[in-house]
C-alpha cells in the first residue's frame, strides 16, 4: 500500500488468543528525479504499534526501513497494527510518497528448508511432525475462537427475535384495544343521537 511520509496507516487483524503473529515489511521511498520508487529507503524507519481489542498497547517499537515484528495475542479479537514512518521533516516538506510491502502471518511458522536439509532423516521427520502438531494446535484455537463468535452471534440473534416477537404482541394488543374503544365510542355516539 502507499502512504504519505508522515501518515499513519492501520490494519485490523482478527486474531484468536495465544496466537503468534509475525509481520514482515519493506519501505520504498518515491524518487522525484527518477520518477520511481527506490529499492530501499535508507535513514527511514517505521514505528510499529499494535493495540489489543481492549485498547491496550501490546507493541510499540521503532524499526528500520525493512524489518520483522512479532507479538503473541493474549486476547481474542481485532488487533490494530499501525505503521508510521519516523520522518523528522515538517509536514509541509514531507510530501514524499512511500510504498510499504507488508506480509502478516497469523499463527503460522514456516519451515526453514536449509535447517531441514542439514539434519538427518530422523530429525527431519521429527521436525516436520512438531510442525504439524503446532499447526493442529493453531487450527484448534482458530476453531474454538470461531465457535465463540458464532455463539455470541446466535445469542444476539435470539435476543433480537425475542424482542421482535414481544413488540409484535404489544402492537397487536394496542390495535385490538383501540378497535374495541372505537366500536364502544361509536355505539355510545349512535345511542346518544338516538340513531339506533
PDB file of C-alpha atoms in Angstrom:
ATOM      1  CA  UNK A   1       0.000   0.000   0.000  1.00  0.00           C
ATOM      2  CA  UNK A   2       1.040   3.621  -0.419  1.00  0.00           C
ATOM      3  CA  UNK A   3       1.354   6.126   2.376  1.00  0.00           C
ATOM      4  CA  UNK A   4       2.423   9.705   2.947  1.00  0.00           C
ATOM      5  CA  UNK A   5       5.748  10.319   4.639  1.00  0.00           C
ATOM      6  CA  UNK A   6       4.170  11.396   7.943  1.00  0.00           C
ATOM      7  CA  UNK A   7       0.927   9.441   7.550  1.00  0.00           C
ATOM      8  CA  UNK A   8      -0.065   6.592   9.854  1.00  0.00           C
ATOM      9  CA  UNK A   9      -1.713   3.538   8.265  1.00  0.00           C
ATOM     10  CA  UNK A  10      -3.508   0.927  10.361  1.00  0.00           C
ATOM     11  CA  UNK A  11      -4.608  -2.621   9.610  1.00  0.00           C
ATOM     12  CA  UNK A  12      -7.145  -4.596  11.642  1.00  0.00           C
ATOM     13  CA  UNK A  13      -6.323  -8.260  12.114  1.00  0.00           C
ATOM     14  CA  UNK A  14      -8.780 -10.656  13.778  1.00  0.00           C
ATOM     15  CA  UNK A  15      -6.604 -12.916  15.968  1.00  0.00           C
ATOM     16  CA  UNK A  16      -7.507 -15.717  18.409  1.00  0.00           C
ATOM     17  CA  UNK A  17      -5.941 -15.687  21.877  1.00  0.00           C
ATOM     18  CA  UNK A  18      -2.448 -17.138  22.477  1.00  0.00           C
ATOM     19  CA  UNK A  19      -1.524 -16.850  18.802  1.00  0.00           C
ATOM     20  CA  UNK A  20       1.808 -15.759  17.363  1.00  0.00           C
ATOM     21  CA  UNK A  21       1.599 -13.013  14.716  1.00  0.00           C
ATOM     22  CA  UNK A  22       4.635 -12.267  12.541  1.00  0.00           C
ATOM     23  CA  UNK A  23       4.833  -9.252  10.240  1.00  0.00           C
ATOM     24  CA  UNK A  24       7.471  -8.528   7.600  1.00  0.00           C
ATOM     25  CA  UNK A  25       7.615  -5.152   5.918  1.00  0.00           C
ATOM     26  CA  UNK A  26       9.770  -3.184   3.496  1.00  0.00           C
ATOM     27  CA  UNK A  27       9.581   0.565   2.816  1.00  0.00           C
ATOM     28  CA  UNK A  28      10.395   2.217  -0.519  1.00  0.00           C
ATOM     29  CA  UNK A  29      10.595   5.998  -0.991  1.00  0.00           C
ATOM     30  CA  UNK A  30       9.483   7.803  -4.169  1.00  0.00           C
ATOM     31  CA  UNK A  31      12.361   9.411  -6.064  1.00  0.00           C
ATOM     32  CA  UNK A  32      11.234  12.604  -7.793  1.00  0.00           C
ATOM     33  CA  UNK A  33      14.221  12.647 -10.177  1.00  0.00           C
ATOM     34  CA  UNK A  34      13.934   9.036 -11.359  1.00  0.00           C
ATOM     35  CA  UNK A  35      10.115   9.043 -11.129  1.00  0.00           C
ATOM     36  CA  UNK A  36      10.059   5.628  -9.470  1.00  0.00           C
ATOM     37  CA  UNK A  37      10.241   4.029  -6.055  1.00  0.00           C
ATOM     38  CA  UNK A  38      13.769   3.354  -4.823  1.00  0.00           C
ATOM     39  CA  UNK A  39      14.604  -0.208  -3.825  1.00  0.00           C
ATOM     40  CA  UNK A  40      15.184   0.849  -0.207  1.00  0.00           C
ATOM     41  CA  UNK A  41      14.711   3.936   1.946  1.00  0.00           C
ATOM     42  CA  UNK A  42      17.965   4.469   3.872  1.00  0.00           C
ATOM     43  CA  UNK A  43      17.660   6.570   7.010  1.00  0.00           C
ATOM     44  CA  UNK A  44      13.924   5.993   7.173  1.00  0.00           C
ATOM     45  CA  UNK A  45      12.417   3.765   9.852  1.00  0.00           C
ATOM     46  CA  UNK A  46       8.960   2.671  10.833  1.00  0.00           C
ATOM     47  CA  UNK A  47       7.151   2.938  14.147  1.00  0.00           C
ATOM     48  CA  UNK A  48       5.089  -0.217  14.597  1.00  0.00           C
ATOM     49  CA  UNK A  49       2.271  -0.062  17.158  1.00  0.00           C
ATOM     50  CA  UNK A  50      -0.035  -2.973  17.989  1.00  0.00           C
ATOM     51  CA  UNK A  51      -3.192  -2.397  20.049  1.00  0.00           C
ATOM     52  CA  UNK A  52      -5.338  -5.129  21.599  1.00  0.00           C
ATOM     53  CA  UNK A  53      -9.170  -5.223  21.385  1.00  0.00           C
ATOM     54  CA  UNK A  54      -9.229  -3.651  24.864  1.00  0.00           C
ATOM     55  CA  UNK A  55      -7.211  -0.646  23.523  1.00  0.00           C
ATOM     56  CA  UNK A  56      -4.053  -1.720  25.357  1.00  0.00           C
ATOM     57  CA  UNK A  57      -0.739  -1.174  23.551  1.00  0.00           C
ATOM     58  CA  UNK A  58       0.860  -4.577  23.008  1.00  0.00           C
ATOM     59  CA  UNK A  59       3.848  -3.470  20.905  1.00  0.00           C
ATOM     60  CA  UNK A  60       5.314  -0.042  20.184  1.00  0.00           C
ATOM     61  CA  UNK A  61       8.770  -0.067  18.635  1.00  0.00           C
ATOM     62  CA  UNK A  62      10.899   1.698  16.029  1.00  0.00           C
ATOM     63  CA  UNK A  63      12.334  -0.496  13.274  1.00  0.00           C
ATOM     64  CA  UNK A  64      14.479   0.211  10.211  1.00  0.00           C
ATOM     65  CA  UNK A  65      13.352   0.590   6.584  1.00  0.00           C
ATOM     66  CA  UNK A  66      12.976  -3.192   6.379  1.00  0.00           C
ATOM     67  CA  UNK A  67      12.196  -5.473   9.259  1.00  0.00           C
ATOM     68  CA  UNK A  68      10.203  -8.111  11.055  1.00  0.00           C
ATOM     69  CA  UNK A  69       7.980  -7.646  14.082  1.00  0.00           C
ATOM     70  CA  UNK A  70       6.126 -10.252  16.092  1.00  0.00           C
ATOM     71  CA  UNK A  71       3.754 -10.448  19.031  1.00  0.00           C
ATOM     72  CA  UNK A  72       1.622 -13.025  20.791  1.00  0.00           C
ATOM     73  CA  UNK A  73      -2.017 -12.171  21.410  1.00  0.00           C
ATOM     74  CA  UNK A  74      -3.393 -12.869  24.859  1.00  0.00           C
ATOM     75  CA  UNK A  75      -6.936 -11.692  23.976  1.00  0.00           C
ATOM     76  CA  UNK A  76      -9.020 -12.867  21.064  1.00  0.00           C
ATOM     77  CA  UNK A  77     -10.467 -10.184  18.811  1.00  0.00           C
ATOM     78  CA  UNK A  78      -9.495  -7.401  16.435  1.00  0.00           C
ATOM     79  CA  UNK A  79      -5.897  -6.241  16.915  1.00  0.00           C
ATOM     80  CA  UNK A  80      -4.931  -2.933  15.280  1.00  0.00           C
ATOM     81  CA  UNK A  81      -1.474  -2.852  13.662  1.00  0.00           C
ATOM     82  CA  UNK A  82      -0.317   0.692  12.808  1.00  0.00           C
ATOM     83  CA  UNK A  83       2.741   1.714  10.768  1.00  0.00           C
ATOM     84  CA  UNK A  84       4.143   5.238  10.588  1.00  0.00           C
ATOM     85  CA  UNK A  85       7.492   6.473   9.267  1.00  0.00           C
ATOM     86  CA  UNK A  86       9.919   8.182  11.619  1.00  0.00           C
ATOM     87  CA  UNK A  87      10.466  11.050   9.201  1.00  0.00           C
ATOM     88  CA  UNK A  88      11.585  14.197  11.051  1.00  0.00           C
ATOM     89  CA  UNK A  89      10.708  16.567   8.223  1.00  0.00           C
ATOM     90  CA  UNK A  90       7.987  19.136   8.812  1.00  0.00           C
ATOM     91  CA  UNK A  91       4.583  18.254   7.424  1.00  0.00           C
ATOM     92  CA  UNK A  92       4.893  20.981   4.773  1.00  0.00           C
ATOM     93  CA  UNK A  93       8.145  19.465   3.442  1.00  0.00           C
ATOM     94  CA  UNK A  94       7.301  15.803   3.996  1.00  0.00           C
ATOM     95  CA  UNK A  95       5.443  15.348   0.723  1.00  0.00           C
ATOM     96  CA  UNK A  96       7.287  12.213  -0.342  1.00  0.00           C
ATOM     97  CA  UNK A  97       5.284   9.080  -1.037  1.00  0.00           C
ATOM     98  CA  UNK A  98       6.149   5.742   0.494  1.00  0.00           C
ATOM     99  CA  UNK A  99       5.331   2.258  -0.742  1.00  0.00           C
ATOM    100  CA  UNK A 100       5.061  -0.278   2.055  1.00  0.00           C
ATOM    101  CA  UNK A 101       5.152  -4.004   1.379  1.00  0.00           C
ATOM    102  CA  UNK A 102       3.549  -5.797   4.334  1.00  0.00           C
ATOM    103  CA  UNK A 103       3.187  -9.529   4.929  1.00  0.00           C
ATOM    104  CA  UNK A 104       1.333 -10.620   8.081  1.00  0.00           C
ATOM    105  CA  UNK A 105       1.255 -14.279   9.097  1.00  0.00           C
ATOM    106  CA  UNK A 106      -1.121 -15.274  11.877  1.00  0.00           C
ATOM    107  CA  UNK A 107      -0.240 -18.411  13.806  1.00  0.00           C
ATOM    108  CA  UNK A 108       1.945 -19.850  11.082  1.00  0.00           C
ATOM    109  CA  UNK A 109       5.524 -20.938  11.430  1.00  0.00           C
ATOM    110  CA  UNK A 110       7.167 -21.674   8.130  1.00  0.00           C
ATOM    111  CA  UNK A 111       9.721 -24.426   7.795  1.00  0.00           C
ATOM    112  CA  UNK A 112      13.305 -23.371   7.234  1.00  0.00           C
ATOM    113  CA  UNK A 113      14.280 -25.792   4.466  1.00  0.00           C
ATOM    114  CA  UNK A 114      18.035 -25.207   4.923  1.00  0.00           C
ATOM    115  CA  UNK A 115      17.794 -26.407   8.531  1.00  0.00           C
ATOM    116  CA  UNK A 116      15.749 -29.420   7.474  1.00  0.00           C
ATOM    117  CA  UNK A 117      18.262 -30.402   4.775  1.00  0.00           C
ATOM    118  CA  UNK A 118      21.186 -30.099   7.191  1.00  0.00           C
ATOM    119  CA  UNK A 119      19.715 -32.651   9.604  1.00  0.00           C
ATOM    120  CA  UNK A 120      19.438 -36.359   9.035  1.00  0.00           C
ATOM    121  CA  UNK A 121      16.164 -38.075   8.118  1.00  0.00           C
ATOM    122  CA  UNK A 122      15.101 -38.880  11.691  1.00  0.00           C
ATOM    123  CA  UNK A 123      15.486 -35.279  12.784  1.00  0.00           C
ATOM    124  CA  UNK A 124      13.705 -34.118   9.637  1.00  0.00           C
ATOM    125  CA  UNK A 125      10.709 -36.353  10.329  1.00  0.00           C
ATOM    126  CA  UNK A 126      10.705 -35.229  13.974  1.00  0.00           C
ATOM    127  CA  UNK A 127      10.916 -31.568  12.942  1.00  0.00           C
ATOM    128  CA  UNK A 128       8.074 -31.921  10.433  1.00  0.00           C
ATOM    129  CA  UNK A 129       5.979 -33.804  12.984  1.00  0.00           C
ATOM    130  CA  UNK A 130       6.440 -30.995  15.527  1.00  0.00           C
ATOM    131  CA  UNK A 131       5.474 -28.502  12.841  1.00  0.00           C
ATOM    132  CA  UNK A 132       2.289 -30.468  12.058  1.00  0.00           C
ATOM    133  CA  UNK A 133       1.399 -30.694  15.751  1.00  0.00           C
ATOM    134  CA  UNK A 134       1.873 -26.931  16.054  1.00  0.00           C
ATOM    135  CA  UNK A 135      -0.397 -26.373  13.052  1.00  0.00           C
ATOM    136  CA  UNK A 136      -3.040 -28.672  14.587  1.00  0.00           C
ATOM    137  CA  UNK A 137      -2.943 -26.619  17.798  1.00  0.00           C
ATOM    138  CA  UNK A 138      -3.320 -23.430  15.777  1.00  0.00           C
ATOM    139  CA  UNK A 139      -6.285 -24.831  13.822  1.00  0.00           C
ATOM    140  CA  UNK A 140      -7.894 -25.981  17.073  1.00  0.00           C
ATOM    141  CA  UNK A 141      -7.506 -22.492  18.589  1.00  0.00           C
ATOM    142  CA  UNK A 142      -8.950 -20.938  15.439  1.00  0.00           C
ATOM    143  CA  UNK A 143     -11.970 -23.263  15.536  1.00  0.00           C
ATOM    144  CA  UNK A 144     -12.603 -22.544  19.232  1.00  0.00           C
ATOM    145  CA  UNK A 145     -12.441 -18.822  18.510  1.00  0.00           C
ATOM    146  CA  UNK A 146     -14.923 -19.174  15.635  1.00  0.00           C
ATOM    147  CA  UNK A 147     -17.239 -21.218  17.903  1.00  0.00           C
ATOM    148  CA  UNK A 148     -17.173 -18.419  20.499  1.00  0.00           C
ATOM    149  CA  UNK A 149     -18.015 -15.835  17.840  1.00  0.00           C
ATOM    150  CA  UNK A 150     -20.828 -17.989  16.438  1.00  0.00           C
ATOM    151  CA  UNK A 151     -22.271 -18.467  19.941  1.00  0.00           C
ATOM    152  CA  UNK A 152     -22.248 -14.694  20.590  1.00  0.00           C
ATOM    153  CA  UNK A 153     -23.907 -14.093  17.220  1.00  0.00           C
ATOM    154  CA  UNK A 154     -26.551 -16.756  17.909  1.00  0.00           C
ATOM    155  CA  UNK A 155     -27.370 -15.250  21.329  1.00  0.00           C
ATOM    156  CA  UNK A 156     -27.704 -11.791  19.785  1.00  0.00           C
ATOM    157  CA  UNK A 157     -29.979 -13.175  17.053  1.00  0.00           C
ATOM    158  CA  UNK A 158     -32.170 -15.000  19.574  1.00  0.00           C
ATOM    159  CA  UNK A 159     -32.496 -11.858  21.725  1.00  0.00           C
ATOM    160  CA  UNK A 160     -33.413  -9.794  18.668  1.00  0.00           C
ATOM    161  CA  UNK A 161     -36.013 -12.356  17.553  1.00  0.00           C
ATOM    162  CA  UNK A 162     -37.491 -12.430  21.070  1.00  0.00           C
ATOM    163  CA  UNK A 163     -37.707  -8.624  21.149  1.00  0.00           C
ATOM    164  CA  UNK A 164     -39.401  -8.568  17.736  1.00  0.00           C
ATOM    165  CA  UNK A 165     -41.950 -11.169  18.890  1.00  0.00           C
ATOM    166  CA  UNK A 166     -42.821  -9.182  22.029  1.00  0.00           C
ATOM    167  CA  UNK A 167     -43.070  -5.956  20.013  1.00  0.00           C
ATOM    168  CA  UNK A 168     -45.490  -7.662  17.594  1.00  0.00           C
ATOM    169  CA  UNK A 169     -47.611  -8.908  20.517  1.00  0.00           C
ATOM    170  CA  UNK A 170     -47.691  -5.416  22.064  1.00  0.00           C
ATOM    171  CA  UNK A 171     -48.687  -3.855  18.725  1.00  0.00           C
ATOM    172  CA  UNK A 172     -51.479  -6.422  18.275  1.00  0.00           C
ATOM    173  CA  UNK A 173     -52.826  -5.739  21.787  1.00  0.00           C
ATOM    174  CA  UNK A 174     -52.732  -1.981  21.167  1.00  0.00           C
ATOM    175  CA  UNK A 175     -54.608  -2.386  17.853  1.00  0.00           C
ATOM    176  CA  UNK A 176     -57.255  -4.642  19.433  1.00  0.00           C
ATOM    177  CA  UNK A 177     -57.775  -2.257  22.359  1.00  0.00           C
ATOM    178  CA  UNK A 178     -58.054   0.762  20.014  1.00  0.00           C
ATOM    179  CA  UNK A 179     -60.580  -1.156  17.847  1.00  0.00           C
ATOM    180  CA  UNK A 180     -62.678  -2.064  20.900  1.00  0.00           C
ATOM    181  CA  UNK A 181     -62.516   1.544  22.131  1.00  0.00           C
ATOM    182  CA  UNK A 182     -63.609   2.856  18.689  1.00  0.00           C
ATOM    183  CA  UNK A 183     -66.542   0.417  18.482  1.00  0.00           C
ATOM    184  CA  UNK A 184     -67.658   1.364  22.012  1.00  0.00           C
ATOM    185  CA  UNK A 185     -67.315   5.092  21.245  1.00  0.00           C
ATOM    186  CA  UNK A 186     -69.325   4.783  18.015  1.00  0.00           C
ATOM    187  CA  UNK A 187     -72.040   2.728  19.747  1.00  0.00           C
ATOM    188  CA  UNK A 188     -72.283   5.319  22.553  1.00  0.00           C
ATOM    189  CA  UNK A 189     -72.426   8.111  19.942  1.00  0.00           C
ATOM    190  CA  UNK A 190     -75.247   6.442  17.992  1.00  0.00           C
ATOM    191  CA  UNK A 191     -77.176   5.736  21.193  1.00  0.00           C
ATOM    192  CA  UNK A 192     -76.785   9.351  22.366  1.00  0.00           C
ATOM    193  CA  UNK A 193     -78.011  10.675  18.963  1.00  0.00           C
ATOM    194  CA  UNK A 194     -80.856   8.109  19.038  1.00  0.00           C
ATOM    195  CA  UNK A 195     -79.819   6.676  15.645  1.00  0.00           C
ATOM    196  CA  UNK A 196     -80.039   3.107  16.911  1.00  0.00           C
TER     197      UNK A 196
END
